[in-house]
Amino acid sequence: MAGSSSSELTGERLEGMVERVTFHDAESGFSVLQVRVPGHRELVPVVGHASQVVAGEFLSARGRWVIHRQHGRQFEAAALELTPPHTLAGMEKYLASGWVKGIGPVYAKRLVKAFGRDVFDVIEHHPERLQEVPGIGPRRASNITQGWRDQKVIRDIMVFLHSHGVSTAQAVRIFKTYGEDAIRVVEENPYRLARDIRGIGFKSADRIARQLGIDELAPIRIEAGVSYALWEAAGDGHVALPEDALIAKTAELLSVPAEAVKPAIEHEAEAGRVVLSSIRGVPCVLLASFAYQERMLAERLLCLAAGAPPWPPLNVESSIRWAESRLGLTLAPQQRRAVELALSSKVLVITGGPGVGKTTLLKTVVSILSAHQVSLALCAPTGRAAKRLAEATEMPAKTIHRLLGARPGGDFQYDAQHPLPADLVVVDECSMIDISLMYHLTEAISPRAALILVGDGDQIPSVGPGQVFRDILASHALPVVRLTEVFRQAAESAIVLNAHRINQGKMPQFPALAEAGPTDDFYFVAAETPEEAAEKVVRLVAERIPRRFGFHPLREVQVLCPMNRGSVGALHLNQRLQEALNPPGPEAVERFGWRFGLGDKVMQLVNDYDKEVFNGDVGWVSAIHADDQSLAVQFDDRTVIYDFVDLDALVPAYAMTIHKAQGSEYPAVVIPVMTQHYPMLRRNLLYTAVTRAKRLAILVGQLRAVAIAVRARGQDTRWSKLQEWLEELAQSRPSPSSRP
């Protein structure tokens, strides 16, 4: 018969014992089963969907027989019902499947022999009798009892959640989060799912709530909508929203009258979940956690800045001469003043663009203080930035999460009660640190310690909520060194010069790629349509850059996009680049819209404290294990294992958004710039992208799109209150003055 399948019978019922589970996808529930059916001499292949399936179970299915091109005759089930087996053979196979901890094939045989058809009843209601079986002592009996109870709970929870439209993968996460309380939690407040469970958004939680009978005007629904609207805003970088905007956003989200939202906001404020305040004179609503963190961060920074540093007074002139001799460099007058301030301040902020000597300044300060036995802790937001900091200073450096000792569950080893054992904490790439991470970092710094914050205030702000570094600079509440002189060696780079031109609102200057000289490192490749731009990006990465400049296309070239969406967005270009650079092989696994193959470059999307991998970390797929449904990713010096059901935490990273590239540098960078990207075309975005390139930067697209970005001076406006807290608190206490 032609085609992949053809129908023989429809609406048939088929019953039998599941002999073997050939395949079961935990995410979708798709299953391929081998079933022993009375009257059939051979096992019957059955395909269908089941949240959980165990060999030995009794299967009742309704569907049709089909002929599959590859697999032959099989039963295609429209509906599957699985129940514990009722034959002795089925019971033994069921228990031997490994489904219940503590029971394997040997003990399954012994249990069925001892208790016959009553074996399930004994395990569930008379577990003390298990020790009548040879070889089963108190410990194994306890494991069997607990394993049976756990699986029964999981099955009950799965049935409940599936009946309310929750996928198998989501149901597993719900059970892992809430345990045996899962059904109670979901029934009491299904909106918690949107906050607690990755992959379940507010709309999914709202659908479950409606199925549970919660009215569209119920206070619990509108209050949840208020919180969700604020968390959505946090995803866009805001710590707060104007009250009018929050009311309108919530009303639109829930399709309820705007007048129903105001009482919900007031109730959330009374319950302490949100805070009512004003920012720039506008009445605003903040999530309580962010409001607390911004206020406490302002207080801690100002408290740290007070007093003298923890090391004895140093002879600055002799210290600088010693450092210049040891490091083989000569500091410029601006840098010498900065070193003097760093050696005499408890808190110092250092800012400036590329090529202005931030690294040289840091290296000098670190060398001087380490020679005087000052204990140092150097850190940066990402592993790549920490590695660069370590190489630049020739001192150990860690990510902030590693420095603080991130633990499973999200807390940290070091905090206010257990401060870091360091006299000076140096933090690089501060522009990318969000409010929560900076709060936890300053909480862990001893009150007697000193702090140096380094960053480029003209770059885009953090991916997470807040604009910490920008607010600190704007407040003038802390000592600030602004480095502006571009040094001669850096000035020889067109990347550095053009980055400063872009930052000054001037068009970059570049030769055509065909006219490139041996020292040129900045180019423009014209493309008038998105399709042409995408094609040229792929050819540049896969062919022209490796051939002409010698960069490895996978390890040394990074595509940075203004946006995720569109034909020259990160999502589409990832597909194109994966096909060109590392086509998925037969071992590849497809999940959540992506195919992951051996050697794929991937990026972590969320902080995972259990795995100790964090948003923006980039690694390489090193192994795929189809047998246990897992995948291994190599992140620098460590391997992390992902279950297939958790692969929504990863995306290919051949192309990424400019925001995701913060804090990183790459030997070569390709940046598509099209009018299609208009909503994101801003000066600071293009500036940030260009400054990610160490040795080669190529813009691909339209000159008019580059001009739009250069002219768009306005920075992303974020609603945050940190600047105001710093200004208000600084006025009420003596504080160091800001330095130009």
XYZ file of C-alpha atoms in Angstrom:
740
model
C 0.000 0.000 0.000
C 1.257 3.480 -0.803
C 1.734 6.226 1.772
C 2.976 6.134 5.333
C -0.196 4.498 6.602
C -3.591 3.256 5.481
C -6.654 2.431 7.520
C -7.973 -1.093 7.828
C -10.409 -0.852 10.705
C -11.694 2.141 12.674
C -13.098 2.549 16.179
C -11.797 -0.836 17.361
C -11.080 -1.701 20.972
C -7.892 -3.510 21.899
C -6.959 -4.897 25.327
C -3.929 -6.685 26.663
C -0.855 -6.558 28.869
C 2.020 -4.148 28.152
C 4.937 -6.500 27.588
C 7.537 -3.853 26.767
C 7.778 -0.054 26.588
C 9.745 0.514 23.376
C 9.605 4.301 23.602
C 8.051 6.891 25.904
C 8.545 10.654 25.556
C 8.185 12.253 28.984
C 7.458 15.647 27.421
C 4.647 14.764 25.017
C 3.593 11.402 26.452
C 3.994 9.764 23.030
C 4.508 6.038 23.544
C 5.366 2.984 21.470
C 4.315 -0.190 23.312
C 4.539 -3.895 22.670
C 1.284 -5.435 23.954
C 0.383 -9.090 24.506
C -3.213 -9.354 23.258
C -5.322 -12.528 23.683
C -5.819 -14.216 20.312
C -2.650 -12.720 18.792
C 0.385 -14.966 18.576
C 2.818 -12.037 18.200
C 3.161 -8.928 20.318
C 1.028 -6.065 18.970
C 2.737 -2.678 18.430
C 0.545 0.084 19.877
C 1.249 3.816 19.468
C -0.513 6.538 21.436
C -0.130 9.046 24.266
C 0.135 8.227 27.980
C 1.495 10.337 30.822
C 3.136 7.308 32.399
C 3.344 3.676 31.323
C 4.918 0.607 32.952
C 5.499 -2.879 31.575
C 2.936 -5.276 33.030
C 0.071 -2.785 33.110
C -3.262 -3.714 31.599
C -3.972 -1.608 28.517
C -7.362 -0.740 27.077
C -7.195 1.264 23.853
C -9.586 2.503 21.214
C -8.353 3.398 17.757
C -7.556 1.862 14.386
C -5.181 -0.516 12.689
C -2.699 1.090 10.276
C 0.123 -0.042 8.015
C 3.248 2.030 8.643
C 5.782 2.313 5.831
C 8.723 1.358 8.095
C 7.187 -0.466 11.038
C 4.395 -2.409 9.368
C 1.039 -3.207 10.969
C 0.349 -1.445 14.262
C -2.544 -0.195 16.373
C -2.879 3.591 16.424
C -4.672 4.477 19.655
C -6.778 7.609 19.865
C -7.269 6.920 23.592
C -5.214 4.842 26.032
C -6.289 3.686 29.474
C -3.716 1.936 31.674
C -4.503 0.142 34.924
C -2.493 -2.090 37.231
C -2.363 -5.671 35.945
C -4.757 -8.371 37.164
C -2.858 -11.476 36.067
C 0.025 -12.992 38.021
C 2.339 -12.703 35.006
C 1.373 -9.063 34.561
C 1.853 -8.321 38.253
C 5.333 -9.832 38.202
C 6.340 -7.883 35.092
C 4.840 -4.698 36.568
C 6.880 -5.025 39.762
C 10.029 -6.100 37.888
C 10.009 -3.025 35.642
C 11.939 -0.898 38.147
C 8.916 1.340 38.581
C 8.957 0.764 42.362
C 12.260 1.427 44.106
C 13.622 -1.663 45.856
C 11.971 -4.233 43.567
C 13.740 -5.836 40.626
C 13.046 -9.065 38.712
C 14.222 -11.332 41.585
C 12.083 -9.764 44.290
C 9.144 -9.321 41.929
C 9.086 -13.097 41.420
C 9.376 -13.744 45.175
C 6.622 -11.259 46.058
C 4.144 -12.677 43.542
C 4.972 -16.194 44.659
C 4.412 -15.266 48.304
C 1.227 -13.196 48.004
C -0.261 -14.024 44.606
C -3.035 -11.678 43.486
C -2.958 -9.946 46.882
C 0.581 -8.619 46.301
C -0.497 -5.002 45.559
C -2.829 -4.957 48.560
C -0.029 -6.218 50.812
C 2.422 -3.551 49.619
C -0.117 -0.751 50.057
C -2.038 -1.764 53.181
C 0.027 -4.404 55.007
C 3.666 -3.483 54.374
C 4.759 -5.252 57.566
C 4.130 -8.563 55.769
C 6.813 -7.809 53.165
C 9.437 -9.168 55.535
C 7.840 -12.616 55.181
C 9.595 -12.771 51.781
C 13.125 -14.222 51.896
C 15.765 -11.496 51.522
C 13.470 -8.563 52.364
C 14.520 -6.935 55.601
C 13.281 -3.749 57.307
C 15.291 -1.409 55.059
C 14.224 -2.942 51.744
C 10.636 -3.205 52.979
C 10.710 0.507 53.837
C 12.126 1.379 50.392
C 9.453 -0.699 48.669
C 6.670 0.898 50.711
C 7.947 4.426 50.102
C 8.515 3.770 46.399
C 4.986 2.386 46.001
C 3.531 5.399 47.837
C 5.545 7.883 45.754
C 4.511 6.344 42.456
C 0.860 6.154 43.493
C 0.973 9.844 44.442
C 2.663 10.719 41.147
C 0.053 8.787 39.188
C -2.838 10.466 41.032
C -1.256 13.864 40.480
C -0.633 13.137 36.802
C -4.243 12.103 36.273
C -5.472 15.267 38.003
C -3.140 17.588 36.093
C -3.745 15.969 32.712
C -7.473 16.328 33.245
C -6.859 20.092 33.449
C -4.767 20.375 30.293
C -1.274 20.223 31.819
C 1.376 18.495 29.692
C 3.387 15.592 31.031
C 6.604 17.612 31.222
C 4.855 20.371 33.177
C 3.191 17.824 35.452
C 6.589 16.342 36.331
C 7.916 19.789 37.250
C 4.815 20.533 39.329
C 5.318 17.317 41.279
C 9.041 18.042 41.769
C 8.185 21.507 43.106
C 5.196 20.759 45.358
C 5.550 17.018 46.028
C 2.532 15.344 47.575
C 0.877 18.761 48.055
C 0.650 19.350 44.296
C -3.098 18.772 43.949
C -3.890 20.873 47.042
C -1.677 23.761 45.869
C -3.152 23.781 42.368
C -6.726 23.648 43.652
C -6.144 26.417 46.216
C -4.251 28.794 43.925
C -3.450 27.640 40.382
C -1.858 31.021 39.708
C 1.152 29.953 41.757
C 2.096 27.758 38.810
C 2.966 30.790 36.681
C 5.380 32.020 39.341
C 6.885 28.718 40.483
C 7.001 26.410 37.452
C 9.243 27.032 34.448
C 7.289 26.570 31.229
C 3.880 27.444 32.696
C 2.901 31.000 31.921
C 0.078 33.035 33.342
C -2.273 32.143 30.503
C -1.823 28.418 31.134
C -2.377 28.908 34.861
C -5.431 31.034 34.099
C -6.868 28.315 31.866
C -6.440 25.767 34.659
C -8.069 28.181 37.108
C -11.081 28.620 34.849
C -11.424 24.839 34.539
C -11.397 24.675 38.334
C -14.322 27.093 38.400
C -12.574 30.340 39.411
C -14.648 33.303 38.180
C -13.066 35.834 35.817
C -13.726 38.653 38.325
C -12.548 36.667 41.355
C -10.134 38.723 43.486
C -7.554 35.915 43.427
C -7.495 36.102 39.615
C -7.124 39.865 39.387
C -4.498 39.944 42.158
C -2.548 37.257 40.317
C -2.896 39.322 37.139
C -1.361 42.353 38.899
C 1.649 40.319 40.025
C 1.998 38.748 36.606
C 1.936 42.146 34.874
C 4.713 43.336 37.190
C 6.779 40.193 36.531
C 6.245 40.694 32.805
C 7.579 44.232 33.214
C 10.551 42.822 35.147
C 11.266 40.679 32.103
C 11.622 43.942 30.178
C 14.004 45.304 32.831
C 11.578 47.326 34.974
C 11.601 47.194 38.757
C 8.274 49.058 38.847
C 5.422 50.286 36.680
C 3.429 53.510 36.842
C 0.135 52.702 38.546
C -1.957 53.839 35.569
C 0.086 51.681 33.187
C -0.204 48.685 35.533
C -3.982 49.053 35.734
C -4.314 49.261 31.956
C -1.922 46.336 31.397
C -3.722 44.108 33.911
C -7.184 44.978 32.600
C -6.100 44.147 29.050
C -4.422 40.924 30.130
C -7.479 39.649 32.013
C -10.196 41.238 29.851
C -11.731 42.837 32.943
C -12.852 46.422 33.634
C -10.039 48.757 34.728
C -11.995 49.720 37.845
C -11.699 46.125 39.083
C -7.895 46.334 39.149
C -7.377 49.213 41.604
C -8.832 47.281 44.613
C -6.627 44.317 43.703
C -3.512 46.522 43.773
C -4.545 47.920 47.159
C -5.098 44.402 48.514
C -1.705 43.266 47.207
C -0.120 46.278 48.935
C -1.893 45.471 52.227
C -0.674 41.883 51.940
C 2.892 43.137 51.460
C 3.339 41.660 48.008
C 3.688 45.045 46.275
C 4.833 48.487 47.407
C 3.226 51.791 46.412
C 5.774 54.558 45.864
C 6.710 57.288 43.408
C 9.512 57.443 40.848
C 10.377 60.714 39.158
C 7.164 62.088 40.657
C 4.971 59.393 39.094
C 2.869 57.101 41.354
C 4.296 53.601 40.839
C 3.856 50.031 41.996
C 6.872 47.846 42.786
C 7.071 44.158 43.597
C 7.926 44.048 47.293
C 11.090 42.020 46.788
C 12.526 44.536 44.317
C 11.544 47.511 46.465
C 13.345 45.984 49.442
C 16.424 45.086 47.405
C 16.785 48.560 45.881
C 16.444 50.290 49.248
C 18.858 47.914 50.997
C 21.375 48.119 48.132
C 21.439 51.914 48.396
C 21.970 51.731 52.160
C 24.743 49.147 51.910
C 26.660 51.001 49.214
C 26.642 54.200 51.254
C 27.575 52.365 54.467
C 30.450 50.628 52.707
C 31.684 53.960 51.319
C 32.000 55.477 54.797
C 35.336 55.365 56.614
C 38.843 54.290 55.637
C 39.817 51.187 53.665
C 40.878 48.100 55.642
C 44.565 48.346 54.650
C 47.106 50.750 56.217
C 47.777 54.067 54.444
C 50.107 53.555 51.488
C 52.694 55.775 49.871
C 50.882 56.219 46.585
C 53.789 57.608 44.552
C 56.219 54.859 45.491
C 53.485 52.233 45.046
C 52.754 53.450 41.519
C 56.465 53.530 40.608
C 56.852 49.967 41.905
C 53.814 48.786 39.918
C 54.965 50.508 36.712
C 58.361 48.860 37.016
C 56.935 45.429 37.820
C 54.251 45.493 35.110
C 56.332 47.251 32.458
C 53.922 50.117 31.845
C 53.545 53.860 32.315
C 50.306 55.248 33.697
C 48.724 58.343 32.191
C 47.931 61.238 34.567
C 44.231 60.316 34.582
C 45.091 56.738 35.528
C 47.517 57.840 38.265
C 44.789 59.927 39.880
C 42.463 56.965 39.652
C 44.991 54.648 41.335
C 45.417 57.191 44.135
C 41.655 57.301 44.657
C 41.372 53.508 44.557
C 44.034 53.111 47.252
C 42.349 55.616 49.563
C 38.626 54.873 49.044
C 36.329 52.230 50.512
C 34.086 52.311 47.447
C 35.127 53.420 43.980
C 33.271 53.307 40.665
C 35.379 53.167 37.487
C 33.740 53.718 34.118
C 34.826 54.293 30.537
C 34.627 52.925 27.023
C 36.979 50.579 25.169
C 40.677 51.387 24.994
C 40.685 53.909 27.858
C 42.778 51.824 30.252
C 40.273 50.279 32.686
C 42.151 46.971 32.581
C 45.551 48.601 33.121
C 44.151 50.578 36.036
C 42.685 47.469 37.648
C 45.860 45.467 37.115
C 47.891 48.197 38.800
C 45.620 48.487 41.848
C 45.396 44.713 42.268
C 49.187 44.322 42.010
C 49.866 46.989 44.623
C 47.329 45.710 47.137
C 48.222 42.027 46.732
C 51.868 42.955 47.389
C 50.704 44.444 50.717
C 48.924 41.190 51.663
C 45.439 42.618 51.098
C 43.016 39.714 50.528
C 41.227 40.147 47.206
C 38.079 38.713 45.631
C 37.686 39.390 41.907
C 34.423 38.600 40.145
C 32.231 39.278 37.122
C 28.645 38.358 36.170
C 29.477 35.610 33.648
C 32.096 32.914 33.315
C 33.464 34.482 30.155
C 33.809 37.898 31.807
C 35.437 36.343 34.896
C 37.945 34.527 32.695
C 38.844 37.786 30.939
C 39.256 39.539 34.297
C 41.578 36.773 35.534
C 43.691 36.969 32.372
C 43.892 40.770 32.546
C 44.887 40.976 36.234
C 46.817 37.673 36.479
C 44.738 36.962 39.582
C 42.001 34.366 40.213
C 38.496 35.563 39.346
C 35.094 33.903 39.670
C 31.557 34.504 38.559
C 29.517 36.339 41.181
C 27.405 33.233 41.726
C 30.490 31.093 42.321
C 32.053 33.724 44.581
C 28.917 33.841 46.729
C 28.652 30.046 46.819
C 25.320 29.594 45.050
C 23.392 26.643 46.476
C 20.551 24.485 45.158
C 17.318 26.319 45.840
C 18.752 29.769 45.116
C 20.382 30.874 48.360
C 24.087 31.579 48.915
C 26.830 30.385 51.236
C 27.962 33.968 51.868
C 25.528 36.597 53.131
C 25.239 39.254 55.847
C 25.734 36.667 58.612
C 28.566 34.908 56.751
C 30.492 37.642 54.882
C 33.114 37.029 52.232
C 36.667 36.660 53.623
C 38.050 39.533 51.530
C 39.414 43.004 52.257
C 38.617 44.189 48.727
C 35.978 42.970 46.285
C 36.491 43.951 42.638
C 33.505 43.581 40.289
C 33.932 43.906 36.525
C 31.274 44.359 33.800
C 28.880 45.968 36.277
C 26.562 47.298 33.581
C 25.126 43.792 33.181
C 24.363 43.132 36.872
C 20.671 43.268 37.785
C 19.210 44.438 41.064
C 18.862 41.028 42.736
C 22.414 39.871 42.049
C 23.946 43.188 43.152
C 21.825 43.082 46.311
C 23.093 39.607 47.216
C 26.689 40.577 46.409
C 26.727 43.678 48.614
C 24.938 41.771 51.368
C 27.883 39.379 51.492
C 30.602 42.064 51.651
C 31.956 42.698 55.134
C 31.242 46.250 56.425
C 34.984 46.769 56.905
C 35.853 45.696 53.319
C 36.345 47.904 50.269
C 34.576 47.655 46.914
C 35.558 48.612 43.352
C 32.861 48.566 40.650
C 34.043 48.631 37.032
C 31.905 48.970 33.922
C 30.899 50.903 30.854
C 27.931 53.118 31.647
C 27.148 53.642 27.965
C 26.370 49.979 27.309
C 22.873 48.556 27.419
C 21.621 47.756 30.923
C 21.281 44.300 32.424
C 19.038 41.588 31.010
C 17.431 41.259 34.441
C 15.419 43.975 36.192
C 16.953 47.293 37.162
C 19.674 49.552 35.808
C 22.037 49.326 38.748
C 25.250 50.679 37.249
C 23.498 53.490 35.396
C 21.626 54.540 38.556
C 24.826 54.520 40.620
C 26.564 56.768 38.098
C 23.585 59.125 37.791
C 23.164 59.508 41.547
C 26.601 61.121 42.155
C 26.414 59.529 45.608
C 29.686 57.561 45.325
C 33.215 58.409 44.130
C 33.433 57.921 40.352
C 36.445 57.848 38.023
C 35.529 58.458 34.379
C 38.303 57.402 32.001
C 38.035 59.152 28.642
C 41.489 59.124 27.010
C 41.840 56.483 24.293
C 45.418 55.196 24.401
C 47.616 55.005 21.334
C 47.687 51.239 20.955
C 43.894 51.019 21.259
C 43.485 53.968 18.890
C 45.076 51.892 16.128
C 42.003 49.648 16.164
C 39.067 50.677 13.984
C 36.855 48.693 16.361
C 37.782 50.983 19.263
C 37.635 54.197 17.222
C 34.277 53.303 15.668
C 32.833 52.290 19.021
C 33.630 55.781 20.298
C 32.254 57.364 17.118
C 28.985 55.463 17.556
C 28.843 56.524 21.202
C 29.298 60.145 20.110
C 26.470 59.886 17.566
C 28.761 59.681 14.524
C 28.606 57.135 11.721
C 31.333 54.490 11.874
C 33.962 54.458 9.155
C 34.920 51.258 7.376
C 36.307 49.989 4.080
C 34.378 47.552 1.955
C 35.374 43.991 2.750
C 36.787 43.620 -0.754
C 39.124 46.578 -0.121
C 40.392 45.348 3.245
C 43.968 46.022 4.220
C 46.096 43.737 6.390
C 45.426 45.701 9.593
C 41.752 46.529 9.041
C 39.409 45.048 11.652
C 36.033 46.745 11.032
C 33.879 46.265 7.914
C 30.455 46.754 6.437
C 28.768 44.294 4.046
C 25.719 45.708 2.272
C 22.456 43.763 2.058
C 19.179 45.352 1.035
C 16.732 42.627 2.059
C 16.516 40.495 5.202
C 16.869 37.338 3.112
C 20.038 38.669 1.471
C 21.425 39.691 4.871
C 20.753 36.252 6.361
C 22.458 34.559 3.422
C 25.505 36.825 3.695
C 25.782 36.311 7.465
C 25.868 32.533 6.998
C 28.447 32.744 4.176
C 30.642 35.104 6.194
C 30.677 32.837 9.231
C 30.984 29.527 7.397
C 33.305 30.502 4.541
C 34.709 34.009 4.137
C 35.884 34.782 7.692
C 37.614 31.397 8.209
C 39.241 31.554 4.763
C 40.341 35.188 4.841
C 41.026 35.855 8.518
C 41.684 32.373 9.854
C 39.053 32.380 12.621
C 37.420 29.079 13.543
C 33.742 29.419 12.558
C 32.418 27.597 15.646
C 34.854 28.597 18.377
C 35.887 32.133 17.424
C 33.038 33.752 15.461
C 29.836 34.969 17.115
C 26.745 36.413 15.429
C 25.033 39.106 17.515
C 21.496 40.207 16.628
C 19.443 43.171 17.824
C 16.376 40.900 18.114
C 15.339 37.261 18.417
C 12.565 37.427 15.828
C 12.621 37.980 12.096
C 14.587 36.482 9.230
C 17.775 38.127 10.516
C 16.940 37.488 14.152
C 18.811 35.095 16.436
C 16.181 32.343 16.194
C 16.226 32.030 12.402
C 19.972 32.542 12.065
C 20.605 29.823 14.636
C 18.790 27.347 12.403
C 20.691 28.474 9.310
C 24.084 28.476 11.033
C 23.521 25.106 12.676
C 22.745 23.606 9.255
C 25.875 25.172 7.788
C 28.336 24.560 10.622
C 27.152 21.466 12.506
C 24.219 19.663 10.846
C 22.413 17.429 13.385
C 23.319 13.761 12.997
C 21.180 10.666 13.598
C 21.811 10.883 17.342
C 20.268 14.395 17.557
C 17.294 14.932 19.842
C 14.438 17.309 18.994
C 12.782 19.159 21.844
C 10.953 22.487 22.252
C 11.411 23.433 18.592
C 15.184 22.842 18.465
C 17.347 19.919 17.384
C 20.372 19.317 19.598
C 23.263 17.331 18.123
C 26.809 16.432 19.181
C 29.100 19.459 19.047
C 26.275 22.006 19.076
C 27.023 25.353 20.663
C 24.279 26.027 23.242
C 23.348 28.678 25.789
C 21.611 28.402 29.163
C 18.493 30.606 29.377
C 17.694 30.558 33.108
C 19.572 30.419 36.402
C 19.698 26.811 37.601
C 21.179 26.688 41.086
C 20.921 22.895 41.251
C 23.073 22.439 38.145
C 25.167 25.553 38.900
C 24.631 26.974 35.418
C 23.303 30.456 34.894
C 21.547 32.638 32.343
C 23.917 33.334 29.443
C 26.419 30.515 30.095
C 27.596 28.977 26.799
C 28.726 25.374 26.354
C 28.973 22.512 23.864
C 26.895 19.355 23.589
C 29.393 16.594 24.407
C 27.153 13.503 24.647
C 23.577 12.373 23.965
C 22.205 9.372 25.859
C 19.012 8.127 24.231
C 18.744 5.234 26.695
C 18.308 7.411 29.771
C 16.893 10.442 27.891
C 19.709 12.811 28.838
C 22.200 15.129 27.195
C 25.620 16.343 28.419
C 26.900 19.889 27.935
C 30.507 20.946 28.540
C 30.706 24.385 30.210
C 34.377 25.395 30.427
C 35.843 22.921 32.944
C 32.695 21.034 33.951
C 30.044 18.794 32.408
C 26.348 19.326 33.153
C 23.680 16.678 32.499
C 20.217 17.673 31.231
C 17.195 15.388 31.085
C 15.461 15.720 27.717
C 12.421 17.133 29.531
C 14.592 20.067 30.760
C 16.000 21.072 27.365
C 13.774 24.143 27.218
C 16.508 25.713 29.374
C 18.879 25.550 26.373
C 18.960 27.144 22.925
C 21.558 26.970 20.151
C 24.087 29.792 20.470
C 25.545 30.183 16.979
C 23.639 33.473 17.002
C 22.407 35.308 20.096
C 20.900 38.656 20.974
C 23.246 41.500 21.847
C 21.727 41.534 25.329
C 22.816 37.931 25.886
C 26.380 38.788 24.830
C 26.916 41.361 27.578
C 30.138 40.861 29.470
C 31.655 38.719 26.730
C 34.296 39.277 24.082
C 34.790 37.243 20.917
C 37.677 37.208 18.425
C 35.244 37.963 15.600
C 31.706 39.342 15.668
C 29.127 39.588 12.863
C 26.245 42.016 13.491
C 23.194 42.139 11.195
C 21.691 45.646 11.201
C 18.444 46.064 9.243
C 15.501 48.442 9.349
C 13.545 45.283 10.236
C 15.188 45.709 13.667
C 13.764 49.226 14.043
C 12.195 48.733 17.512
C 15.654 47.857 18.892
C 17.882 50.162 16.853
C 19.502 52.272 19.565
C 22.951 53.789 19.870
C 23.831 51.949 23.069
C 22.744 48.620 21.555
C 25.013 49.009 18.498
C 27.817 50.328 20.715
C 27.526 47.296 22.996
C 27.599 44.911 20.032
C 30.698 46.487 18.488
C 32.590 46.475 21.799
C 32.131 42.679 22.042
C 34.640 42.251 19.160
C 38.337 41.835 19.971
C 39.927 41.489 16.527
C 37.216 41.661 13.865
C 33.773 43.288 13.587
C 31.565 43.077 10.503
C 28.223 44.847 10.147
C 25.853 43.291 7.607
C 22.801 45.123 6.310
C 21.687 48.631 5.441
C 23.603 51.851 6.058
C 20.319 53.619 6.771
C 19.655 51.116 9.581
C 23.113 51.863 11.015
C 22.315 55.588 10.786
C 18.999 55.090 12.608
C 20.791 53.300 15.431
C 23.535 55.929 15.687
C 21.019 58.795 15.805
C 18.763 57.122 18.419
C 20.456 58.553 21.485
C 17.642 57.819 23.922
C 18.591 55.038 26.286
C 16.142 52.349 27.310
C 13.964 54.008 29.927
C 13.529 51.704 32.887
C 11.381 52.244 35.918
C 13.681 51.840 38.915
C 14.067 53.741 42.164
C 17.694 53.030 43.080
C 18.993 56.405 41.893
C 16.430 58.223 44.051
C 17.222 56.054 47.089
C 20.940 56.793 46.693
C 20.322 60.514 46.334
C 17.928 60.696 49.288
C 20.094 58.629 51.614
C 23.296 60.422 50.571
C 21.748 63.764 51.567
C 21.081 62.488 55.073
C 24.673 61.386 55.791
C 28.222 62.437 54.923
C 29.370 60.693 51.772
C 32.350 60.892 49.433
C 31.914 63.376 46.644
C 31.742 62.376 43.019
C 34.894 62.975 41.015
C 34.868 63.958 37.341
